[in-house]
Coordinates of C-alpha atoms and ligand atoms in Angstrom, one line a residue:
M699 CA 25.3 0.0 -16.0
P700 CA 28.2 -2.2 -14.7
P701 CA 27.5 -4.0 -11.4
P702 CA 28.3 -1.7 -8.5
G703 CA 31.1 -4.1 -7.4
V704 CA 32.8 -3.6 -10.7
T705 CA 32.5 0.3 -10.6
F706 CA 33.8 0.1 -7.0
L707 CA 36.9 -1.9 -7.8
T708 CA 37.7 0.2 -10.8
H709 CA 37.4 3.3 -8.7
L710 CA 39.6 1.7 -6.0
T711 CA 42.3 0.5 -8.4
L712 CA 42.5 4.0 -10.0
K713 CA 42.7 5.7 -6.7
V714 CA 45.5 3.5 -5.2
F715 CA 47.7 2.7 -8.2
S716 CA 47.4 6.0 -10.1
K717 CA 50.0 7.9 -7.9
P718 CA 52.9 5.2 -8.1
V719 CA 52.2 4.5 -11.8
V720 CA 52.5 8.3 -12.5
L721 CA 55.5 8.6 -10.4
G722 CA 57.3 5.6 -12.1
F723 CA 56.6 6.9 -15.5
G724 CA 57.6 10.3 -14.4
V725 CA 61.0 9.1 -13.1
H726 CA 61.6 6.9 -16.0
Y727 CA 60.7 9.9 -18.5
V728 CA 62.8 12.7 -16.6
S729 CA 65.8 10.4 -16.3
K730 CA 65.6 9.5 -20.0
C731 CA 65.4 13.3 -21.0
M732 CA 68.4 13.9 -18.8
G733 CA 70.4 11.2 -20.5
F734 CA 70.6 8.5 -17.9
S735 CA 68.8 5.2 -18.5
T736 CA 67.1 3.8 -15.3
P737 CA 66.5 0.0 -15.3
V738 CA 63.1 -1.2 -15.3
W739 CA 63.5 -2.6 -11.8
T740 CA 64.4 0.8 -10.4
T741 CA 61.3 2.1 -11.8
V742 CA 59.2 -0.7 -10.5
L743 CA 60.8 -0.6 -7.1
L744 CA 60.3 3.2 -6.9
S745 CA 56.7 2.8 -7.8
V746 CA 55.9 0.0 -5.2
G747 CA 57.9 1.6 -2.6
S748 CA 56.1 5.0 -3.1
L749 CA 52.7 3.1 -3.0
L750 CA 53.5 1.6 0.3
L751 CA 55.0 4.9 1.7
Y752 CA 51.8 6.7 0.6
I753 CA 49.4 4.3 2.2
F754 CA 51.5 4.3 5.4
Y755 CA 51.5 7.8 5.6
R756 CA 47.9 8.3 4.9
V757 CA 46.7 5.5 7.3
V758 CA 48.9 6.9 10.2
Q759 CA 48.0 10.4 9.4
E760 CA 44.4 9.8 9.2
G761 CA 44.4 7.5 12.2
A762 CA 46.0 10.1 14.5
R763 CA 43.5 12.7 13.3
Q764 CA 40.4 10.5 14.1
R765 CA 41.8 9.5 17.5
K766 CA 42.2 13.1 18.5
D767 CA 38.8 14.1 17.2
A768 CA 37.2 11.3 18.8
N769 CA 38.8 12.0 22.2
A770 CA 37.6 15.7 22.0
L771 CA 34.1 14.3 21.4
G772 CA 34.3 11.9 24.3
A773 CA 33.8 9.1 21.9
R774 CA 35.7 5.7 20.8
L775 CA 36.4 4.5 17.3
A776 CA 34.0 2.0 15.9
P777 CA 35.3 -1.7 16.3
T778 CA 36.9 -2.8 13.0
A779 CA 35.4 -5.6 11.2
P780 CA 36.7 -8.1 11.4
G781 CA 39.8 -7.3 13.3
K782 CA 40.0 -7.1 17.0
W783 CA 42.3 -4.0 16.6
P784 CA 40.2 -1.0 16.7
G785 CA 42.1 2.1 15.5
N786 CA 44.6 0.2 13.7
L787 CA 47.3 2.4 15.5
D788 CA 50.3 1.2 13.8
F789 CA 50.3 0.0 10.2
L790 CA 53.4 -2.2 10.5
R791 CA 52.0 -3.9 13.8
M792 CA 48.8 -4.5 12.1
L793 CA 50.3 -6.1 9.0
I794 CA 52.3 -8.6 11.4
H795 CA 49.5 -9.2 13.9
N796 CA 46.5 -9.4 11.7
R797 CA 47.4 -12.9 10.6
A798 CA 47.1 -14.0 14.2
H799 CA 44.2 -11.9 15.4
G800 CA 42.1 -10.8 12.7
Y801 CA 38.9 -12.6 12.0
P802 CA 38.4 -13.4 9.2
G803 CA 40.4 -10.7 7.7
K804 CA 43.9 -12.4 7.4
W805 CA 45.2 -10.1 4.6
P806 CA 46.4 -6.6 5.1
G807 CA 43.8 -3.9 4.3
N808 CA 41.1 -6.5 5.1
L809 CA 41.3 -7.4 1.4
D810 CA 40.2 -10.9 2.1
F811 CA 37.0 -9.3 3.7
L812 CA 36.3 -7.7 0.3
R813 CA 36.9 -10.8 -1.4
M814 CA 34.4 -12.6 0.9
L815 CA 32.0 -9.8 0.1
I816 CA 32.2 -10.2 -3.6
H817 CA 32.1 -14.0 -3.3
N818 CA 28.9 -13.9 -1.1
R819 CA 27.2 -11.5 -3.3
A820 CA 27.4 -13.9 -6.1
H821 CA 27.0 -17.2 -4.3
G822 CA 25.9 -16.7 -0.6
Y823 CA 22.7 -15.9 1.3
P824 CA 22.3 -12.2 2.0
A825 CA 24.4 -11.0 4.8
D826 CA 26.6 -14.0 4.9
G827 CA 29.8 -13.0 6.3
F828 CA 28.2 -10.3 8.6
T829 CA 25.7 -12.5 10.4
E830 CA 28.7 -14.6 11.8
L831 CA 30.5 -11.6 13.0
L832 CA 27.7 -10.1 15.0
P833 CA 28.1 -12.1 18.1
D834 CA 31.8 -11.0 18.4
V835 CA 31.9 -7.5 17.0
G836 CA 28.5 -6.3 17.9
P837 CA 25.8 -4.5 15.8
V838 CA 28.2 -1.7 14.4
M839 CA 31.5 -2.4 12.7
N840 CA 33.9 -0.6 10.5
T841 CA 34.7 -2.9 7.4
R842 CA 37.6 -0.8 6.6
V843 CA 38.6 -2.4 3.4
L844 CA 41.9 -0.9 2.3
W845 CA 42.0 1.3 5.4
T846 CA 38.9 3.1 4.0
D847 CA 36.3 3.7 6.8
A848 CA 32.9 2.3 6.2
I849 CA 30.9 2.1 9.3
L850 CA 28.1 -0.6 8.9
T851 CA 25.3 -0.5 11.6
V852 CA 22.2 -2.7 12.2
W853 CA 21.1 -0.9 15.3
P854 CA 17.9 0.8 15.3
E855 CA 19.0 3.8 17.4
H856 CA 21.9 4.5 14.8
I857 CA 19.6 4.1 11.9
K858 CA 17.1 6.4 13.4
I859 CA 19.8 9.0 14.0
I860 CA 20.9 8.7 10.2
L861 CA 17.4 8.9 8.7
A862 CA 15.5 11.0 11.1
S863 CA 17.0 12.8 14.1
D864 CA 20.3 14.0 12.5
F865 CA 18.9 13.7 8.9
N866 CA 20.8 16.8 7.7
N867 CA 24.1 15.3 8.5
Y868 CA 23.7 12.3 6.1
V869 CA 23.4 12.3 2.4
K870 CA 23.0 9.6 -0.2
G871 CA 26.4 10.8 -1.6
E872 CA 28.2 10.9 -5.0
R873 CA 28.7 7.2 -5.1
F874 CA 25.1 6.3 -4.8
Q875 CA 24.3 8.9 -7.6
S876 CA 27.1 7.7 -9.9
N877 CA 26.0 4.2 -9.5
V878 CA 22.2 4.7 -10.4
G879 CA 22.7 8.0 -11.9
S880 CA 23.6 7.0 -15.4
V881 CA 20.3 5.3 -15.7
L882 CA 18.1 7.6 -13.7
G883 CA 19.4 10.9 -14.3
V884 CA 18.5 13.2 -11.2
G885 CA 15.2 12.6 -9.4
V886 CA 13.5 12.2 -6.1
F887 CA 15.0 8.9 -5.5
N888 CA 18.7 9.8 -5.9
A889 CA 19.1 13.7 -5.3
D890 CA 20.4 15.2 -2.1
G891 CA 19.9 18.6 -0.5
E892 CA 17.8 21.4 -2.0
M893 CA 17.7 19.3 -5.3
W894 CA 16.0 16.4 -3.4
K895 CA 13.6 18.9 -1.7
F896 CA 12.5 20.2 -5.2
H897 CA 12.0 16.7 -6.5
R898 CA 10.2 15.5 -3.5
N899 CA 7.8 18.6 -3.8
I900 CA 6.7 17.9 -7.2
T901 CA 6.3 14.1 -7.0
R902 CA 4.3 14.4 -3.6
P903 CA 0.9 15.3 -5.3
F904 CA 0.8 12.0 -7.2
F905 CA 0.6 10.2 -3.8
S906 CA -2.0 12.3 -2.1
R907 CA -4.8 10.2 -0.6
D908 CA -7.5 10.4 -3.4
K909 CA -4.9 9.4 -6.0
I910 CA -3.4 6.4 -4.2
S911 CA -6.6 4.3 -5.0
H912 CA -6.0 3.8 -8.6
F913 CA -8.3 0.8 -8.2
D914 CA -9.1 0.5 -11.9
I915 CA -5.6 0.1 -12.9
F916 CA -4.9 -2.4 -10.1
D917 CA -8.0 -4.4 -11.3
S918 CA -7.0 -4.7 -14.8
H919 CA -3.5 -5.8 -13.9
A920 CA -5.0 -8.4 -11.3
S921 CA -7.3 -9.8 -14.0
D922 CA -4.4 -10.3 -16.4
V923 CA -2.3 -12.0 -13.8
I924 CA -5.2 -14.3 -12.8
R925 CA -6.2 -15.1 -16.4
I926 CA -2.6 -16.1 -17.3
M927 CA -2.3 -18.3 -14.1
K928 CA -5.6 -20.2 -14.7
D929 CA -4.5 -20.9 -18.2
R930 CA -1.1 -22.4 -17.1
M931 CA -2.8 -24.3 -14.2
R932 CA -5.3 -25.9 -16.5
G933 CA -2.5 -27.2 -18.6
G934 CA -0.9 -28.6 -15.4
Y935 CA 2.1 -26.3 -15.5
S936 CA 3.7 -24.1 -12.8
I937 CA 4.3 -20.4 -13.3
D938 CA 7.0 -17.9 -12.5
F939 CA 5.0 -15.5 -10.3
E940 CA 7.9 -13.1 -10.1
A941 CA 8.2 -12.7 -13.9
L942 CA 4.4 -12.5 -14.2
E943 CA 4.1 -9.6 -11.6
M944 CA 6.7 -7.8 -13.5
K945 CA 4.3 -7.2 -16.4
G946 CA 2.0 -4.8 -14.9
D947 CA 2.8 -1.7 -12.7
I948 CA 2.0 1.8 -11.9
E949 CA 0.8 3.5 -15.0
A950 CA 3.6 5.8 -16.1
E951 CA 0.9 7.9 -18.0
T952 CA -1.1 8.8 -14.8
L953 CA 2.2 9.8 -13.3
L954 CA 3.2 11.9 -16.2
D955 CA -0.2 13.8 -16.1
E956 CA 0.5 14.6 -12.6
L957 CA 4.1 15.7 -13.1
L958 CA 3.0 17.9 -16.1
N959 CA 1.1 20.0 -13.5
S960 CA 4.5 20.9 -12.0
T961 CA 7.0 21.0 -14.8
S962 CA 7.4 20.8 -18.6
D963 CA 11.1 20.3 -18.8
P964 CA 11.3 17.1 -20.7
K965 CA 14.6 16.0 -18.9
V966 CA 13.0 16.4 -15.5
L967 CA 9.8 14.5 -16.6
K968 CA 11.8 11.6 -17.9
D969 CA 14.1 11.3 -15.1
E970 CA 11.3 11.6 -12.5
T971 CA 9.3 9.0 -14.1
L972 CA 12.3 6.7 -14.3
N973 CA 13.0 7.3 -10.6
I974 CA 9.5 6.6 -9.5
L975 CA 9.2 3.4 -11.5
L976 CA 12.5 2.1 -10.2
A977 CA 11.5 2.9 -6.5
G978 CA 8.2 1.4 -7.1
R979 CA 8.1 -1.5 -9.5
D980 CA 10.8 -4.0 -8.4
T981 CA 9.9 -3.5 -4.8
T982 CA 6.2 -4.0 -5.0
M983 CA 6.7 -7.0 -7.4
H984 CA 9.2 -8.6 -4.9
T985 CA 7.1 -8.1 -1.8
T986 CA 3.9 -9.6 -3.5
T987 CA 6.1 -12.5 -4.7
M988 CA 7.3 -13.1 -1.2
V989 CA 3.9 -13.2 0.3
V990 CA 2.7 -15.7 -2.4
Y991 CA 5.8 -17.9 -1.5
F992 CA 5.0 -17.7 2.1
L993 CA 1.3 -18.8 1.5
S994 CA 2.7 -21.7 -0.5
M995 CA 5.2 -22.7 2.5
Y996 CA 2.5 -22.1 5.3
P997 CA -1.0 -23.4 4.2
D998 CA -2.4 -22.5 7.6
T999 CA -1.6 -18.9 7.2
C1000 CA -3.0 -19.2 3.5
A1001 CA -6.3 -20.7 4.8
R1002 CA -6.6 -18.0 7.6
L1003 CA -5.9 -15.2 5.1
R1004 CA -8.3 -16.5 2.6
D1005 CA -11.0 -16.7 5.4
E1006 CA -10.5 -13.0 6.0
V1007 CA -10.8 -12.3 2.3
L1008 CA -14.1 -14.1 2.1
T1009 CA -15.4 -12.7 5.3
H1010 CA -14.7 -9.1 4.5
V1011 CA -15.0 -9.2 0.7
G1012 CA -16.7 -12.4 -0.3
P1013 CA -15.7 -14.5 -3.4
T1014 CA -16.2 -12.2 -6.3
R1015 CA -16.7 -8.5 -5.3
R1016 CA -14.2 -6.0 -6.0
P1017 CA -12.2 -4.8 -3.0
T1018 CA -12.4 -1.2 -1.9
Y1019 CA -10.2 1.1 -0.1
D1020 CA -12.1 0.5 3.1
D1021 CA -12.0 -3.3 2.8
I1022 CA -8.2 -3.1 2.5
K1023 CA -7.9 -0.8 5.5
N1024 CA -9.9 -3.3 7.8
M1025 CA -8.1 -6.4 6.9
R1026 CA -5.7 -6.7 9.7
Y1027 CA -4.4 -10.2 9.1
L1028 CA -3.6 -9.3 5.4
R1029 CA -1.6 -6.3 6.7
A1030 CA 0.2 -8.5 9.2
V1031 CA 1.0 -11.0 6.5
I1032 CA 2.5 -8.4 4.2
N1033 CA 4.5 -6.8 7.2
E1034 CA 6.0 -10.1 8.1
S1035 CA 6.9 -10.8 4.5
L1036 CA 8.7 -7.3 4.5
R1037 CA 10.4 -8.0 7.8
L1038 CA 12.0 -11.2 6.6
Y1039 CA 12.8 -10.2 3.0
P1040 CA 12.7 -6.5 2.7
S1041 CA 12.8 -5.1 -0.8
V1042 CA 15.7 -2.9 0.0
P1043 CA 18.0 -5.0 2.3
F1044 CA 21.1 -2.9 2.3
N1045 CA 21.4 0.8 2.0
T1046 CA 23.9 3.5 2.6
R1047 CA 24.4 7.2 3.5
E1048 CA 27.5 9.5 4.0
S1049 CA 28.2 11.5 7.0
I1050 CA 28.8 15.2 6.6
K1051 CA 30.4 16.4 9.7
A1052 CA 32.1 14.3 12.3
T1053 CA 29.7 13.0 15.0
T1054 CA 29.1 10.4 17.6
W1055 CA 26.5 7.5 17.9
P1056 CA 25.6 6.0 21.3
S1057 CA 27.1 2.8 22.1
P1058 CA 24.8 -0.2 21.9
D1059 CA 26.5 -1.4 25.1
P1060 CA 25.8 1.4 27.5
A1061 CA 28.8 0.6 29.7
Q1062 CA 31.0 1.8 26.7
K1063 CA 31.8 5.2 25.4
P1064 CA 29.9 6.5 22.4
I1065 CA 31.2 5.6 18.8
Y1066 CA 33.0 8.1 16.7
I1067 CA 31.9 8.8 13.3
P1068 CA 34.5 10.7 11.1
A1069 CA 33.2 13.3 8.6
G1070 CA 32.7 12.3 5.0
T1071 CA 32.4 8.6 6.0
K1072 CA 30.2 6.0 4.4
V1073 CA 27.7 4.6 6.9
P1074 CA 26.0 1.6 5.3
Y1075 CA 23.0 0.1 7.2
S1076 CA 21.0 -3.1 6.9
V1077 CA 17.6 -3.5 7.7
F1078 CA 17.6 -7.1 6.6
I1079 CA 20.0 -7.9 9.4
M1080 CA 18.1 -5.6 11.8
H1081 CA 14.9 -7.4 11.2
R1082 CA 16.2 -10.8 12.3
L1083 CA 18.0 -9.7 15.4
K1084 CA 16.8 -11.8 18.4
D1085 CA 17.7 -9.0 20.8
L1086 CA 15.0 -6.9 19.0
W1087 CA 12.4 -9.4 18.1
G1088 CA 12.7 -12.2 20.6
P1089 CA 13.8 -15.7 20.2
D1090 CA 11.4 -16.5 17.3
A1091 CA 12.8 -13.8 15.2
E1092 CA 13.7 -16.2 12.4
E1093 CA 10.3 -17.6 12.3
F1094 CA 7.5 -16.6 9.9
S1095 CA 4.7 -15.5 12.2
P1096 CA 2.4 -12.7 11.0
D1097 CA 0.8 -12.7 14.6
R1098 CA 3.8 -10.9 16.0
F1099 CA 2.3 -7.8 14.4
L1100 CA -1.0 -8.4 16.2
D1101 CA -0.5 -10.3 19.6
E1102 CA 1.4 -9.5 22.8
R1103 CA 4.7 -9.5 20.8
L1104 CA 3.6 -6.1 19.3
K1105 CA 3.7 -4.4 22.5
K1106 CA 6.6 -6.3 23.9
Y1107 CA 9.0 -5.5 21.0
L1108 CA 7.8 -3.1 18.5
I1109 CA 5.4 -0.5 19.8
N1110 CA 8.1 1.4 21.7
N1111 CA 10.8 0.8 19.2
P1112 CA 9.3 1.6 15.7
F1113 CA 12.7 2.1 14.0
Q1114 CA 13.5 -1.6 14.3
F1115 CA 11.0 -2.3 11.4
L1116 CA 12.0 -0.2 8.5
P1117 CA 10.9 -1.8 5.1
F1118 CA 10.0 1.5 3.8
N1119 CA 12.8 3.7 5.4
G1120 CA 11.8 6.4 7.9
G1121 CA 12.2 10.1 8.6
P1122 CA 12.0 12.8 5.8
R1123 CA 12.9 10.4 3.1
I1124 CA 10.5 7.7 3.9
C1125 CA 9.1 5.9 0.9
L1126 CA 6.6 8.1 -0.9
G1127 CA 4.7 5.1 -2.2
Q1128 CA 4.1 3.2 1.0
Q1129 CA 0.4 3.7 1.1
F1130 CA 0.3 3.2 -2.6
A1131 CA 2.2 -0.1 -2.3
Y1132 CA 0.1 -1.5 0.6
N1133 CA -3.1 -0.9 -1.6
E1134 CA -1.8 -2.3 -4.8
M1135 CA -0.4 -5.3 -3.1
S1136 CA -3.4 -5.8 -0.9
F1137 CA -5.7 -5.6 -3.9
M1138 CA -3.6 -8.1 -5.9
L1139 CA -3.6 -10.6 -3.0
I1140 CA -7.3 -10.2 -2.2
R1141 CA -8.1 -11.0 -6.0
L1142 CA -5.6 -14.0 -6.0
L1143 CA -7.1 -15.5 -2.8
Q1144 CA -10.6 -15.1 -4.4
S1145 CA -9.6 -17.0 -7.4
F1146 CA -7.4 -19.6 -5.9
S1147 CA -7.6 -21.7 -2.7
S1148 CA -4.0 -22.6 -2.1
F1149 CA -0.6 -22.3 -3.6
S1150 CA 2.3 -24.6 -3.7
L1151 CA 5.9 -24.1 -4.5
D1152 CA 7.3 -26.0 -7.6
Q1153 CA 11.1 -25.3 -7.0
A1154 CA 12.0 -28.2 -9.5
A1155 CA 10.9 -26.0 -12.3
C1156 CA 13.2 -23.3 -11.5
S1157 CA 16.7 -23.1 -13.4
Q1158 CA 19.7 -24.6 -11.8
E1159 CA 21.2 -21.2 -10.6
G1160 CA 17.9 -20.6 -8.8
Q1161 CA 18.2 -23.8 -6.7
P1162 CA 19.4 -23.2 -3.0
P1163 CA 22.8 -25.0 -2.5
A1164 CA 22.3 -28.3 -0.7
E1165 CA 24.6 -27.1 2.1
W1166 CA 22.2 -24.2 3.1
A1167 CA 19.8 -26.8 4.6
A1168 CA 22.0 -27.2 7.5
A1169 CA 22.3 -23.5 8.2
P1170 CA 20.4 -22.0 11.2
G1171 CA 17.4 -19.6 10.6
R1172 CA 15.7 -18.8 7.3
K1173 CA 18.8 -19.8 5.3
G1174 CA 18.1 -23.4 6.3
I1175 CA 14.3 -23.2 6.1
D1176 CA 13.7 -21.4 2.8
K1177 CA 13.4 -23.1 -0.5
F1178 CA 14.4 -20.2 -3.0
R1179 CA 17.7 -18.3 -3.5
P1180 CA 17.4 -14.7 -2.4
K1181 CA 19.7 -12.2 -4.1
A1182 CA 20.1 -8.5 -3.6
H1183 CA 21.4 -5.9 -6.1
F1184 CA 19.8 -2.7 -4.8
T1185 CA 16.5 -4.4 -4.5
M1186 CA 15.9 -8.2 -3.5
Y1187 CA 14.7 -10.8 -5.8
S1188 CA 14.5 -14.6 -6.2
E1189 CA 17.2 -15.8 -8.5
G1190 CA 15.5 -18.0 -11.3
G1191 CA 12.0 -16.7 -10.3
M1192 CA 9.4 -18.1 -8.1
W1193 CA 7.8 -21.1 -9.6
I1194 CA 4.3 -21.9 -8.0
K1195 CA 1.2 -23.8 -8.6
A1196 CA -2.2 -22.8 -7.4
A1197 CA -5.5 -24.5 -6.8
D1198 CA -8.4 -22.9 -8.8
A1199 CA -11.1 -22.0 -6.2
E1200 CA -14.0 -22.7 -8.6
A1201 CA -12.7 -26.2 -9.2
E1202 CA -13.0 -26.7 -5.4
N1203 CA -16.6 -26.2 -5.2
Ligands
HEM915 C1 6.6 -3.0 -1.1 C2 6.9 -1.9 -1.8 C3 7.9 -0.7 -1.6 C4 9.0 -0.8 -0.7 C5 9.5 -2.0 0.3 C6 9.7 0.5 -0.9 C7 10.8 0.8 -0.1 C8 11.5 1.9 -0.2 C9 12.7 2.4 0.5 C10 13.4 1.5 1.5 C11 13.0 3.7 0.1 C12 14.2 4.6 0.7 C13 15.3 4.3 -0.2 C14 16.4 5.3 0.1 O1 16.1 6.3 0.7 O2 17.6 5.0 -0.1 C15 12.0 4.2 -0.8 C16 11.9 5.3 -1.3 C17 11.0 5.8 -2.3 N1 9.9 5.0 -2.7 FE1 9.4 3.1 -2.1 N2 9.1 1.1 -1.8 C18 8.0 0.5 -2.2 C19 7.1 0.9 -3.1 C20 6.9 2.1 -3.6 C21 6.1 2.5 -4.7 C22 4.9 1.8 -5.2 C23 6.5 3.7 -5.3 C24 5.9 4.6 -6.2 C25 4.7 4.4 -6.8 C26 7.5 4.0 -4.4 C27 8.2 5.4 -4.5 C28 9.3 5.8 -3.8 C29 10.1 7.0 -4.0 C30 9.6 8.1 -4.8 C31 11.1 7.1 -3.0 C32 12.1 8.2 -2.7 C33 11.7 9.0 -1.7 C34 12.7 10.1 -1.5 O3 14.0 9.8 -1.5 O4 12.4 11.3 -0.9 N3 7.9 3.2 -3.6 N4 11.1 3.1 -1.0
NAG916 C1 6.6 23.1 -3.1 O1 5.5 23.2 -4.0 C2 4.6 24.2 -3.4 C3 3.3 24.1 -4.4 O2 2.9 22.8 -4.5 C4 5.3 25.6 -3.6 O3 4.4 26.5 -3.1 C5 6.6 25.6 -2.7 O4 7.2 26.7 -3.0 C6 7.4 24.3 -3.1 N1 8.7 24.4 -2.3 C7 9.9 24.0 -2.7 C8 10.9 24.0 -1.8 O5 9.9 23.6 -3.9
NAG917 C1 -3.4 19.4 -12.8 O1 -3.9 20.5 -12.3 C2 -5.2 20.9 -12.7 C3 -5.4 22.3 -12.2 O2 -5.1 22.6 -11.0 C4 -6.0 19.9 -12.2 O3 -7.5 20.0 -12.5 C5 -5.7 18.5 -12.5 O4 -6.5 17.4 -12.0 C6 -4.2 18.2 -12.3 N1 -3.9 17.0 -12.8 C7 -3.7 16.0 -12.2 C8 -3.5 14.7 -13.0 O5 -4.0 16.1 -11.1
NAG918 C1 2.5 -2.8 9.4 O1 3.6 -2.0 9.3 C2 3.2 -0.7 9.2 C3 4.6 0.1 9.0 O2 5.2 0.0 7.9 C4 2.5 -0.1 10.3 O3 2.1 1.2 10.3 C5 1.3 -0.9 10.3 O4 0.6 -0.7 11.6 C6 1.7 -2.5 10.4 N1 0.2 -3.2 10.6 C7 0.2 -4.3 11.0 C8 -1.3 -4.9 11.1 O5 1.0 -5.1 11.1

């Protein structure tokens, strides 16, 4: 599967350049048949000219249509990122003026914005480029690369509309499917509409309450991980926890058994299994890795969590479902890790009909969302907004899920914390994942008394660039290199050492 960026660029190039190239060749060919010879430069001029005319026509036409529609709905157009020119009324005017007014888009069509996105994806910290724009542009912006609307929001009310209250007006869309479809086929994770309902229906039984406690499987996985870790620690080495966690996951066999009750179509069985493994494996692995990372960064949190483990479960007993349910600090630590480094940091949907979203600034008109528009949203950015979480939003503080901050910020605004999505498409594996991760973490804390980071063991490309240290917030604090394709991971792995709990006594 080519990276989504490449697919996107190919798609874009074909879309934009196919018309003028066809026209150019057409003119060339027809004139040749008719007996004249057109010089190459005429063909090129015609092609370039027609490309510009075509873009100009489409942009002006679509702009006029949207303004009319927005007016009829009593709404305004979304602010364009990064320009200060909402609406882009006049193409020529924008071309001339964007140089002076655009930030940081100084190229026509916001192409430099696209360049920045691609660059940041490879070299930057997640959301670099957007974070800087938020104070100026606000929590919703139209990136409008090559005059194509894509209205990004990080505002809980909008995300709630997309995922829950107006669920039927948003789909994952064809692009999502073509990006992941070649590997996954069609299953619960990427289907839309009636197809999705069918797949959701046949997978649900696997996650019913009595099945989510697959504790035998969890225990054999945890024993493997701990045995390997102890071996490495005895040799004085560190270990890549990210890679180690990857080795064990939901037993595909258990899943297949379950699915066989609903269907015997081999293609459905294969695609569905792939869908669920994709949705469940990297996400859980990443989150457990992040918890272990934070335990190594914050020894006080680690000591307190270990205390909870020893109080509730003791040093050797196998944890039960009820143990896990009663360990509030453990859940708060997992939640805080999911808040700062959610496994799915960026996601996207596509609108079906034109609609409006309430303005984050109540003094302004609602925001117009045209039909068939991409609406990307980022829980990664939302989870760090000081407006929503308070001044310490960038700090690792599990207690925010337990103390007065819970009431002050979260209780009345549950859509500001969305590591598992919300609404009808909420993660099917949420309970399963909390159980699996909690089980692993309890076993780890029974076996090891503390963790430390060994970033030096990580390869060069996994080292955070030196200049990050001066950045505000987590970018300046954290000592690994987060990257996001669809799910987040730590580039080069997560190298840690752990102190054997037995050696301590
Ligand atoms: C910490 C662990 C996990 C996180 C953070 C997580 C997060 C998410 C998110 C954000 C989505 C929504 C994706 C979208 O709609 O675009 C999702 C969907 C889904 N997840 Fe999870 N997930 C986790 C673990 C699991 C596990 C362990 C399983 C299965 C064993 C699982 C199964 C699914 C399925 C089947 C869907 C698709 C639901 C649908 O579209 O109807 N997840 N997950
Ligand atoms: C969902 O599954 C149940 C049985 O488990 C079945 O009765 C129902 O018709 C299914 N619904 C859809 C939409 O497939
Ligand atoms: C499949 O269905 C049968 C009969 O309803 C049931 O006994 C069995 O437990 C189901 N299989 C699984 C794995 O749940
Ligand atoms: C953790 O987050 C989940 C939502 O994903 C919530 O249901 C739960 O109450 C939270 N628990 C704690 C202790 O933070």
